[in-house]
PDB file of C-alpha atoms in Angstrom:
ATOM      1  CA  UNK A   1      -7.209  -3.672  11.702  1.00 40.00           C
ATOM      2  CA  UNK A   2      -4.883  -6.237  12.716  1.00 47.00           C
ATOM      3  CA  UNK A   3      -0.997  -5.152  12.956  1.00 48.00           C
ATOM      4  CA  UNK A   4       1.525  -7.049  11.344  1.00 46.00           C
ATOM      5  CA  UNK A   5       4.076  -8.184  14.616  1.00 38.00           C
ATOM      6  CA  UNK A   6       7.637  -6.766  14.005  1.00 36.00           C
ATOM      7  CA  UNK A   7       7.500  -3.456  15.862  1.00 38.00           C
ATOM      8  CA  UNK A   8       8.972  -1.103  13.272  1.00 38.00           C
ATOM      9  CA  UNK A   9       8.309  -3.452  10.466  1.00 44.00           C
ATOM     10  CA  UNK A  10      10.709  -5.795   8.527  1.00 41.00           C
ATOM     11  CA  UNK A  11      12.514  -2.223   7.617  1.00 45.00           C
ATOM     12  CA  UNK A  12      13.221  -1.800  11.249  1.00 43.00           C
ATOM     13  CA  UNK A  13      17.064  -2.136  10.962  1.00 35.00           C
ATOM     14  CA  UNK A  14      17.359   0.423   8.700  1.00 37.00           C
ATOM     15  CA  UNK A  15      14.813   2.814   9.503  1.00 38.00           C
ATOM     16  CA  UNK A  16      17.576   5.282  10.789  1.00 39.00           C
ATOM     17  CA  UNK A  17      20.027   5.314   8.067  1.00 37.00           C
ATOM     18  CA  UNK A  18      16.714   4.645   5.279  1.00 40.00           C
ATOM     19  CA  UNK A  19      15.343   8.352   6.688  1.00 38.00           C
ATOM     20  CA  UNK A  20      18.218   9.772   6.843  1.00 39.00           C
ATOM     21  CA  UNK A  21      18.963   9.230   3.141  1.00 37.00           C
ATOM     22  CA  UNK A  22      15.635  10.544   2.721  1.00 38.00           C
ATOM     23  CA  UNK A  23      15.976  13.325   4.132  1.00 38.00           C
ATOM     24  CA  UNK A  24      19.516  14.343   2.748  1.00 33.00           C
ATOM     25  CA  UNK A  25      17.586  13.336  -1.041  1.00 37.00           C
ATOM     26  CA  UNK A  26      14.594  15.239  -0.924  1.00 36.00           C
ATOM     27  CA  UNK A  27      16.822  18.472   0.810  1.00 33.00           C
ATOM     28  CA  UNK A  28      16.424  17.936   4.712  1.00 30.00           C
ATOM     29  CA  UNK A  29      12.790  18.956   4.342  1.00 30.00           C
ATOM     30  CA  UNK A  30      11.582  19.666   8.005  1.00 25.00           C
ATOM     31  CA  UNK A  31       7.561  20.104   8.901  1.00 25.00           C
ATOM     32  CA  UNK A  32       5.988  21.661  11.826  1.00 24.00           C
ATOM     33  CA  UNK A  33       3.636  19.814  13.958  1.00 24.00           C
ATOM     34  CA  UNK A  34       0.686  21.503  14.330  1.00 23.00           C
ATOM     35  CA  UNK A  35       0.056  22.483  17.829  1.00 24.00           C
ATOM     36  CA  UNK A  36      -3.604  21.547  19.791  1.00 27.00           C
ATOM     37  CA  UNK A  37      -5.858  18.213  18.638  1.00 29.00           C
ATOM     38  CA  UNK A  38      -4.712  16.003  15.830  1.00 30.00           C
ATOM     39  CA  UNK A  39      -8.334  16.267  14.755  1.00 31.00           C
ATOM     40  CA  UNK A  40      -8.115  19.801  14.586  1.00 31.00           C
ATOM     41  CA  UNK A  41      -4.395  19.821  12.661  1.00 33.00           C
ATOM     42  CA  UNK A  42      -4.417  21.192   9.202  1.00 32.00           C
ATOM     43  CA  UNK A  43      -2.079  19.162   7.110  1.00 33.00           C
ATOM     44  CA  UNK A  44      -2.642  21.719   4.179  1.00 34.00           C
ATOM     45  CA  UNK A  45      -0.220  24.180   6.100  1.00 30.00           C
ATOM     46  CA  UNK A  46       2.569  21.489   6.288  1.00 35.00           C
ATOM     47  CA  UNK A  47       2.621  20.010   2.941  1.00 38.00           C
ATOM     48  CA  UNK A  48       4.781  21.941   0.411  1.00 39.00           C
ATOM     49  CA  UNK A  49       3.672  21.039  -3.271  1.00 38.00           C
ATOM     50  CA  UNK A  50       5.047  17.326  -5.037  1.00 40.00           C
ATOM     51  CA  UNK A  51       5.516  16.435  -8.656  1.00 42.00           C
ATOM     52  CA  UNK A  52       2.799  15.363 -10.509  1.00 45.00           C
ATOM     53  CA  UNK A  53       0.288  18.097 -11.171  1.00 55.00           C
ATOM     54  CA  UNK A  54      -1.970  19.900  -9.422  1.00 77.00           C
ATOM     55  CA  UNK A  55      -3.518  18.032  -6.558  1.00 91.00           C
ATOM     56  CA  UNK A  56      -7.330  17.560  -5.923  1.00 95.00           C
ATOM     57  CA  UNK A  57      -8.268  16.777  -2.138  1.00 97.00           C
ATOM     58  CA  UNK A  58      -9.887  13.577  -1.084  1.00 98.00           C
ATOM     59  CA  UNK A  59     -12.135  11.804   1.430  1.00 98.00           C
ATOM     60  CA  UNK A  60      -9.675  11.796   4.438  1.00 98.00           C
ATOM     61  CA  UNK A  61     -12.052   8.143   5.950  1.00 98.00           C
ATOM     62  CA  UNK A  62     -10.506   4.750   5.173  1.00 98.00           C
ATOM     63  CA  UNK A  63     -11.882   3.494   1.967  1.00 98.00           C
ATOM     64  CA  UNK A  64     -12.630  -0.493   1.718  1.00 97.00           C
ATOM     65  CA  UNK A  65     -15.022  -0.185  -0.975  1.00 98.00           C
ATOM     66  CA  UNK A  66     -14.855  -1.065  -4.153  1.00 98.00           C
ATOM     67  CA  UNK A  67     -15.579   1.111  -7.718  1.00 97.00           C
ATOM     68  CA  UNK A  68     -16.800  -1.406  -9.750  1.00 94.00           C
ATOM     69  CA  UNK A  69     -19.358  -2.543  -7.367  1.00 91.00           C
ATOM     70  CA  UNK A  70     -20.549  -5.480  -4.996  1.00 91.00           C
ATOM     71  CA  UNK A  71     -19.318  -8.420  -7.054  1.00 95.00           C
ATOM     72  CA  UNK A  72     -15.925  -6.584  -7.504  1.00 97.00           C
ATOM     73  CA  UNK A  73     -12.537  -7.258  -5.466  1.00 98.00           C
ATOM     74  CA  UNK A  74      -9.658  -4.965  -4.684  1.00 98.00           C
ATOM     75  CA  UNK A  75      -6.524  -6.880  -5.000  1.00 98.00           C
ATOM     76  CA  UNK A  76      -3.714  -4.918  -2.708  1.00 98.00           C
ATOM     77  CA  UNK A  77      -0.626  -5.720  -2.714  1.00 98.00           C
ATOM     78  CA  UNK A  78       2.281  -3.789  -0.301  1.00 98.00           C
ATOM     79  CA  UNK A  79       5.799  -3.347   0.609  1.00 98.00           C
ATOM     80  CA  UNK A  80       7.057  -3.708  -2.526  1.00 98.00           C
ATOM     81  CA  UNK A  81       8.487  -3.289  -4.924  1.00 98.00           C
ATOM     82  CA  UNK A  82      11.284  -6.072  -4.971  1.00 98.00           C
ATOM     83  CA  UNK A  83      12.808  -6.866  -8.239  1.00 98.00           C
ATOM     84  CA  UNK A  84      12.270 -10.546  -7.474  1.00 98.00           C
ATOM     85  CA  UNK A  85       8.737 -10.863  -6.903  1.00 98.00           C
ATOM     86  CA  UNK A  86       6.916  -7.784  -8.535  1.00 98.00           C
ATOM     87  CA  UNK A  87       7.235  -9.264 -11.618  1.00 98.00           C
ATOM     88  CA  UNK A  88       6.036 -12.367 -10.862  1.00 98.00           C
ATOM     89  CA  UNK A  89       2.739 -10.835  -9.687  1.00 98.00           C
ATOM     90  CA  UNK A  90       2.663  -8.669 -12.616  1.00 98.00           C
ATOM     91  CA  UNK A  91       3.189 -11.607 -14.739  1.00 98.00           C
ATOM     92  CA  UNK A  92      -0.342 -13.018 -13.098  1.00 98.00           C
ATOM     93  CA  UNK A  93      -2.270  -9.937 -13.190  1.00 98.00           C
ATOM     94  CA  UNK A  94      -1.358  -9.846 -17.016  1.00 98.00           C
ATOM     95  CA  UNK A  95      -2.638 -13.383 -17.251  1.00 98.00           C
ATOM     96  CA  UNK A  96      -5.551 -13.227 -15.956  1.00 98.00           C
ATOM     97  CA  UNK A  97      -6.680  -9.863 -16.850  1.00 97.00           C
ATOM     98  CA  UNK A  98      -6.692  -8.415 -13.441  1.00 98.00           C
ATOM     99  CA  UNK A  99      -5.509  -4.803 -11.976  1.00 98.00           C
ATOM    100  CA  UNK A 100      -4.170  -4.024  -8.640  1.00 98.00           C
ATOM    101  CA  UNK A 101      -3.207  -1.298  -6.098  1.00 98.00           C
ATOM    102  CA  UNK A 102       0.358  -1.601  -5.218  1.00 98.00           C
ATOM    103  CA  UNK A 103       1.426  -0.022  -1.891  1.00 98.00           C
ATOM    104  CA  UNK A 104       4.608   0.834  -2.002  1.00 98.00           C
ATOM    105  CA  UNK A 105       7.620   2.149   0.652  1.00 98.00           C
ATOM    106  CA  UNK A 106       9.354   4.559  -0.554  1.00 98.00           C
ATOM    107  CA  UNK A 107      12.851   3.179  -0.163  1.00 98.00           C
ATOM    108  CA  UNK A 108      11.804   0.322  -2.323  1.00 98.00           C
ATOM    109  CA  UNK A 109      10.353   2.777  -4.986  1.00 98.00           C
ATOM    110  CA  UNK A 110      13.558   4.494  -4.997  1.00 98.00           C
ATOM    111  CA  UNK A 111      15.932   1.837  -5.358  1.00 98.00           C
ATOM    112  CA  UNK A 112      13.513   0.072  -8.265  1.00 98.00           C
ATOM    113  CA  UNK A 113      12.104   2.467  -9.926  1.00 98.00           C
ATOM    114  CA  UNK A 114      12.411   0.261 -13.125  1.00 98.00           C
ATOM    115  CA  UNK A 115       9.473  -1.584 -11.329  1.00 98.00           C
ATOM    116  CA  UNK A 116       7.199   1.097 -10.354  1.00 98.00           C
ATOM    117  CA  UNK A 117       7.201   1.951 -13.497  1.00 98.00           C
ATOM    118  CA  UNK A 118       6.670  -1.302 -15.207  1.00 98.00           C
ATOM    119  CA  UNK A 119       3.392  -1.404 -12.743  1.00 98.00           C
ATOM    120  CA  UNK A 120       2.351   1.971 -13.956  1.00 98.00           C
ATOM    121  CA  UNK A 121       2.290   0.619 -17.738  1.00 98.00           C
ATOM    122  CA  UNK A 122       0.225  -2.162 -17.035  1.00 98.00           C
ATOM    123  CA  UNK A 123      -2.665  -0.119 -15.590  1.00 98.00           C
ATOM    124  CA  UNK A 124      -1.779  -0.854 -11.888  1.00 98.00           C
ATOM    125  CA  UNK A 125      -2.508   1.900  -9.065  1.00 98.00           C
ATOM    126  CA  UNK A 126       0.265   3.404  -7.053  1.00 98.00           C
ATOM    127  CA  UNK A 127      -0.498   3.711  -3.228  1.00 98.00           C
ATOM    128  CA  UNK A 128       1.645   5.136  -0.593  1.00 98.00           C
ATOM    129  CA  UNK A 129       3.007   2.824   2.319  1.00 98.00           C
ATOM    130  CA  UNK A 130       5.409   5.563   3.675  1.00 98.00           C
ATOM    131  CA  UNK A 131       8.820   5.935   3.387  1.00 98.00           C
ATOM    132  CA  UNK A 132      10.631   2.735   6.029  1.00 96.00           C
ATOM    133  CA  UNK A 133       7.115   0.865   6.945  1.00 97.00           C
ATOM    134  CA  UNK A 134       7.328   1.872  10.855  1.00 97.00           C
ATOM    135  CA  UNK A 135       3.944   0.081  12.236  1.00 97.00           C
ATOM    136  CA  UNK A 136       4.154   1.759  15.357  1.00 97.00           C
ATOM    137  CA  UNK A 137       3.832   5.791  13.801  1.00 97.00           C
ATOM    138  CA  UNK A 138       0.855   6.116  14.919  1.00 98.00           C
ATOM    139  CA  UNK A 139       2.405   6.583  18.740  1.00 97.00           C
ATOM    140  CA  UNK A 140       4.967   9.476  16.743  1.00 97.00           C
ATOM    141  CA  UNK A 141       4.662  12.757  15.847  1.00 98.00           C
ATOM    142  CA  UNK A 142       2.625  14.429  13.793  1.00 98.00           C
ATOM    143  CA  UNK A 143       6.308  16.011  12.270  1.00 98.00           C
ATOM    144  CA  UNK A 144       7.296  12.144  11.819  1.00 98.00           C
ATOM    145  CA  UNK A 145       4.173  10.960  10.015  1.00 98.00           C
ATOM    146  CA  UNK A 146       4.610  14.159   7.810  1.00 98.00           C
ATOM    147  CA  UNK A 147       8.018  13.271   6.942  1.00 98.00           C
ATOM    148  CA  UNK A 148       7.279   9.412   6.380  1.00 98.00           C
ATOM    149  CA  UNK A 149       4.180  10.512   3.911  1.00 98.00           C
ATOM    150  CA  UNK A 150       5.085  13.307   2.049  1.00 98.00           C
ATOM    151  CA  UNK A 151       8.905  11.803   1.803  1.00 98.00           C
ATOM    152  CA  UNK A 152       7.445   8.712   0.589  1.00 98.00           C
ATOM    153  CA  UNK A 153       4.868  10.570  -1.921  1.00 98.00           C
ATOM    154  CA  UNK A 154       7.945  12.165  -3.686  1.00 98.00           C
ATOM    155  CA  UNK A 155      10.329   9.103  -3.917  1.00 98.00           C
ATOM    156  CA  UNK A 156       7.246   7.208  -5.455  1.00 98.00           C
ATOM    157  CA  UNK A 157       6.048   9.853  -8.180  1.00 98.00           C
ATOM    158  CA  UNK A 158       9.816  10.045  -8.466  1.00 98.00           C
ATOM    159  CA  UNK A 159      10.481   6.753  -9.524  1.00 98.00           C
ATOM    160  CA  UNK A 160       7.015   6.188 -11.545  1.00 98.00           C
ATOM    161  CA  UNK A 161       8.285   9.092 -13.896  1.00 98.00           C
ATOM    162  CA  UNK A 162       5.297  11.587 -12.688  1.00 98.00           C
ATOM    163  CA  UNK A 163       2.398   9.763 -11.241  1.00 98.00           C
ATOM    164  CA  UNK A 164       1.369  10.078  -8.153  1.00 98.00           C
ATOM    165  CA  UNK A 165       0.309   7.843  -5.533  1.00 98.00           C
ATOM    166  CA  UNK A 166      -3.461   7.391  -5.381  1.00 98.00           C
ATOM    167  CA  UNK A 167      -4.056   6.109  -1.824  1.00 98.00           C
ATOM    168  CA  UNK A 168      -2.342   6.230   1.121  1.00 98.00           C
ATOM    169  CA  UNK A 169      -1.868   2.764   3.379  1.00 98.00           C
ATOM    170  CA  UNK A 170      -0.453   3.243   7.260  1.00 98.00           C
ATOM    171  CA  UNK A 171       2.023   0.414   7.540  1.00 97.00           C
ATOM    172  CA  UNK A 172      -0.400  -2.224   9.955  1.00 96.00           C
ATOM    173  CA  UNK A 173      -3.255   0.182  10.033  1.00 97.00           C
ATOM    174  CA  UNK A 174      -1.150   2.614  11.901  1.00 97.00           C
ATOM    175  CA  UNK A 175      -3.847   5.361  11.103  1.00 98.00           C
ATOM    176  CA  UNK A 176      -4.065   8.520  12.956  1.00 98.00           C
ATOM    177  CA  UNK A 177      -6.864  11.672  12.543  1.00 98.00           C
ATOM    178  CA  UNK A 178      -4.054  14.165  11.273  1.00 98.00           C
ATOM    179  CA  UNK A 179      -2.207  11.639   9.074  1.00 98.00           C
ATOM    180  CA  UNK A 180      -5.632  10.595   7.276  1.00 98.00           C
ATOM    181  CA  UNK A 181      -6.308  14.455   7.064  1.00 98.00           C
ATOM    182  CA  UNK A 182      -2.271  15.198   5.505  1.00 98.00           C
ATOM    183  CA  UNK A 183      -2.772  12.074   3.200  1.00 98.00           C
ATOM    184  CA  UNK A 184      -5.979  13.437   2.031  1.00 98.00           C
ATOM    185  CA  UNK A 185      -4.902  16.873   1.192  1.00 98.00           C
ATOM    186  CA  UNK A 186      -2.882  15.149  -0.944  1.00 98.00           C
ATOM    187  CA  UNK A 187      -5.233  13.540  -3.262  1.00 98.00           C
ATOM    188  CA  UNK A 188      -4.088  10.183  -1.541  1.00 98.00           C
ATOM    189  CA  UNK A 189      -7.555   8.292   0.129  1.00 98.00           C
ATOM    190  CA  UNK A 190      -6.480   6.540   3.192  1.00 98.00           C
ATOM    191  CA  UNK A 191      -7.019   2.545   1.784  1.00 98.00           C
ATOM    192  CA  UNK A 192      -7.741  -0.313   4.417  1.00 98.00           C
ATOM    193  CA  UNK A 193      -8.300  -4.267   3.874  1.00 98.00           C
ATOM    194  CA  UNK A 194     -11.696  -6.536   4.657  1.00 98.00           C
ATOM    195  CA  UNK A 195      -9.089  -9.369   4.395  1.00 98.00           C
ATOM    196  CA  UNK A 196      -5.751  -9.676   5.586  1.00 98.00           C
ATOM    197  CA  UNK A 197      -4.607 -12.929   4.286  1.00 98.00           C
ATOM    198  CA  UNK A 198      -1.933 -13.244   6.548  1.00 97.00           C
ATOM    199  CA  UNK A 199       0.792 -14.161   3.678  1.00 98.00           C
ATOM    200  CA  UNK A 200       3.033 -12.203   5.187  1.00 95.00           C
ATOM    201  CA  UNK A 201       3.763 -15.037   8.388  1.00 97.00           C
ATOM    202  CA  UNK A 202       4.390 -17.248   5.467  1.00 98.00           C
ATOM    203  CA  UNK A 203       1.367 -19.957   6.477  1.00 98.00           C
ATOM    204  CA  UNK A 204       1.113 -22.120   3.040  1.00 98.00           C
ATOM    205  CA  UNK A 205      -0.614 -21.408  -0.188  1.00 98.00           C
ATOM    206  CA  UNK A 206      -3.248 -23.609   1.021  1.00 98.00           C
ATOM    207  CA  UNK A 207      -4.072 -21.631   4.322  1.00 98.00           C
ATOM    208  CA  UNK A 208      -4.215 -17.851   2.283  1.00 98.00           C
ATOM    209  CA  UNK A 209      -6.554 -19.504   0.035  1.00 98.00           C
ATOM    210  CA  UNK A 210      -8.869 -20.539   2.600  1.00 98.00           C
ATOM    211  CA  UNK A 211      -8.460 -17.200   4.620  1.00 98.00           C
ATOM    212  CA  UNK A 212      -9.919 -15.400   1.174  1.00 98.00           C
ATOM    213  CA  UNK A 213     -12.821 -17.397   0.800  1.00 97.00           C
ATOM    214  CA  UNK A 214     -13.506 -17.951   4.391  1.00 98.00           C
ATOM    215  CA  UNK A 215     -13.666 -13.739   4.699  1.00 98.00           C
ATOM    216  CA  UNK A 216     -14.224 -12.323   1.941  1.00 98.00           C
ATOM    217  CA  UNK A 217     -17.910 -12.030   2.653  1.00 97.00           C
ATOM    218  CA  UNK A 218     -15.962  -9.305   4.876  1.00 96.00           C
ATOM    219  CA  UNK A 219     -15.929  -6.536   2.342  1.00 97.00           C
ATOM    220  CA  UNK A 220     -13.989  -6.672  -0.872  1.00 98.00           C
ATOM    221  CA  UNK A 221     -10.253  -5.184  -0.416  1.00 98.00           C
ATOM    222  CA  UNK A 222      -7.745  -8.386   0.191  1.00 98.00           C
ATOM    223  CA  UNK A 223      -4.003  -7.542   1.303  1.00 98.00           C
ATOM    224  CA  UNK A 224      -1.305  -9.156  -0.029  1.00 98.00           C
ATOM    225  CA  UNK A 225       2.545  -8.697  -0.604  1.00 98.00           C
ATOM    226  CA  UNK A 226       5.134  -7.973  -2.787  1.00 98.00           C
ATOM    227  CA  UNK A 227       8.136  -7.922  -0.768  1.00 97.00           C
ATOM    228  CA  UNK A 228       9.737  -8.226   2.725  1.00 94.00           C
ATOM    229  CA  UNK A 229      10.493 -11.970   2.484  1.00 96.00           C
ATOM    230  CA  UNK A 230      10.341 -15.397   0.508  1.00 98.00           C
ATOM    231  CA  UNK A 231       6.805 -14.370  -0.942  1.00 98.00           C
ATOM    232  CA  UNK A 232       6.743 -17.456  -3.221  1.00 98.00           C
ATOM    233  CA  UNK A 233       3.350 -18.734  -0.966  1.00 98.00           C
ATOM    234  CA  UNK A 234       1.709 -15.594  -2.088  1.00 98.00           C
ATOM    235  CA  UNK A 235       2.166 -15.690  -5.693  1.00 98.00           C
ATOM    236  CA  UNK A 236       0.811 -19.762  -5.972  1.00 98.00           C
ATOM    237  CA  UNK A 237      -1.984 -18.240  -3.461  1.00 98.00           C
ATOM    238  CA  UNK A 238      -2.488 -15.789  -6.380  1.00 98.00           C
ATOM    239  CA  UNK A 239      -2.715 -18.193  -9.028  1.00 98.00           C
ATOM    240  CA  UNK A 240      -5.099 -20.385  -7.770  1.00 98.00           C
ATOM    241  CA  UNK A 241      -7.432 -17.199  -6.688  1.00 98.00           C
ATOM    242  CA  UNK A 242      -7.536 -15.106  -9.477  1.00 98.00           C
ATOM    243  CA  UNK A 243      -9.141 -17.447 -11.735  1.00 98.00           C
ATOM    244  CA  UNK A 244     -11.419 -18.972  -8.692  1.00 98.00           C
ATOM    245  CA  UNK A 245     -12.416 -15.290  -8.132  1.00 98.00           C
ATOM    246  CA  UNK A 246     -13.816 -15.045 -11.883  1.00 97.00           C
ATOM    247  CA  UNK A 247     -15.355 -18.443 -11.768  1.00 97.00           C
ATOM    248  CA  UNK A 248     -17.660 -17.255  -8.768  1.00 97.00           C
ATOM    249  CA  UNK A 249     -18.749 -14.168 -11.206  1.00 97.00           C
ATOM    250  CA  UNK A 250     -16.005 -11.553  -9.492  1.00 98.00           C
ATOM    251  CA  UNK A 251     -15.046  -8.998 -11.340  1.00 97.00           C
ATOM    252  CA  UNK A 252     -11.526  -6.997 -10.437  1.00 97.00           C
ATOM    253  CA  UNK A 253     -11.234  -3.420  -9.560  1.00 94.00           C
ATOM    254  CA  UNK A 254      -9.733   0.018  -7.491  1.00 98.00           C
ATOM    255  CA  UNK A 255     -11.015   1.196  -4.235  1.00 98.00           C
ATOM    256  CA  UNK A 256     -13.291   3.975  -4.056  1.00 98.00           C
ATOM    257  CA  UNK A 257     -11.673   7.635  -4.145  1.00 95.00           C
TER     258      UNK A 257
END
């Protein structure tokens, strides 16, 4: 999966102060790194229980498929939510009759959560895109990617008023074994992309369109976003695609669980 350039992500300047916030909110929570092979880590002895109800385990391998089937698409979008352009996205999903999966940061969650929950009305999945969006936490510990999860989890069913995230994204693809595994003991599938539209270097309407058709033979989960910069190229990308999408017999769904 290709990594979005940026190092730490577009939160990078206030990854320190955004997890220390955290961790002062959600009572200086600490995990323990489990010692030996990530492979071998059990992230059910690290992860203390989170709002939302009881939790039911999931398929810890990156899900790109689709539920509603070969002619369906997953529309993604992350790093949101920003009170600026969520609802302009919402606006088009309403339009044209079309749910997505929005993968959220937890910081962003927690200082909107008038939008998470305005996505959760409209029949919209909530996915986890931890808690600052560091792309490199795959190289960090397994105590780190605990905290930037589980942190994020909370501050997300937090804000939605009681649901809970459904999937779990690493910011770039920053997967590792034992955060798949943690993610997964938490009801959250680990969620990839077939396409990455590359709307987040800004490249013109024009060029995101033509990235979706051109590779969406790929598999049927596009990434988009919400947030993180002047993301006015996305949402015309958006409205051109949606109803394209439909005219080529699409339908619109979730990934798999």
């Amino acid at each position: 999966m290709a990594r979005h350039s940026g190092g730490r992500g577009w939160y990078g300047k206030v990854i320190g102060a955004a997890v220390g916030v955290t961790m002062l909110a959600t009572g200086a929570s600490v995990w323990t790194a489990q010692a030996g092979d990530a492979d071998d880590a059990s992230p059910e002895a690290t992860a203390p229980a989170a709002p939302g109800g009881d939790v039911k385990p999931v398929s810890p391998t990156i899900a790109h498929a689709s539920e509603g089937g070969k002619r369906a698409v997953n529309i993604t979008i992350d790093d949101g939510p920003d009170p600026k352009w969520t609802p302009q996205i919402l606006d088009l999903l309403r339009e044209y009759d079309v749910k997505a999966t929005f993968c959220m940061v937890g910081t962003q969650a927690q200082a909107h959560p008038d939008m998470v929950k305005k996505v959760v009305a409209a029949g919209h999945r909530l996915c986890d895109h931890t808690v600052s969006h560091n792309t490199g936490m795959d190289k960090d510990s397994d105590a780190y990617q605990s905290q930037q999860i589980l942190d994020a989890e909370r501050m997300i069913t937090k804000a939605s008023g009681g649901v809970r995230p459904m999937y779990y994204r690493a910011p770039g693809g920053a997967f590792t074994p034992y955060s798949r595994k943690l993610a997964a003991s938490r009801g959250m599938r680990p969620l990839g992309w077939n396409v990455d539209t590359k709307d987040f270097e800004r490249p013109g309407a024009d060029a995101i369109v033509a990235t979706v058709e051109r590779e969406l033979p790929n598999g049927p989960t596009l990434l988009f976003h919400d947030a993180g910069g002047d993301r006015t190229q996305t949402v015309e990308a958006l409205r051109r695609l949606l109803p394209r999408l439909k005219e080529q017999g699409h339908t619109f769904g979730f990934p798999v669980r």
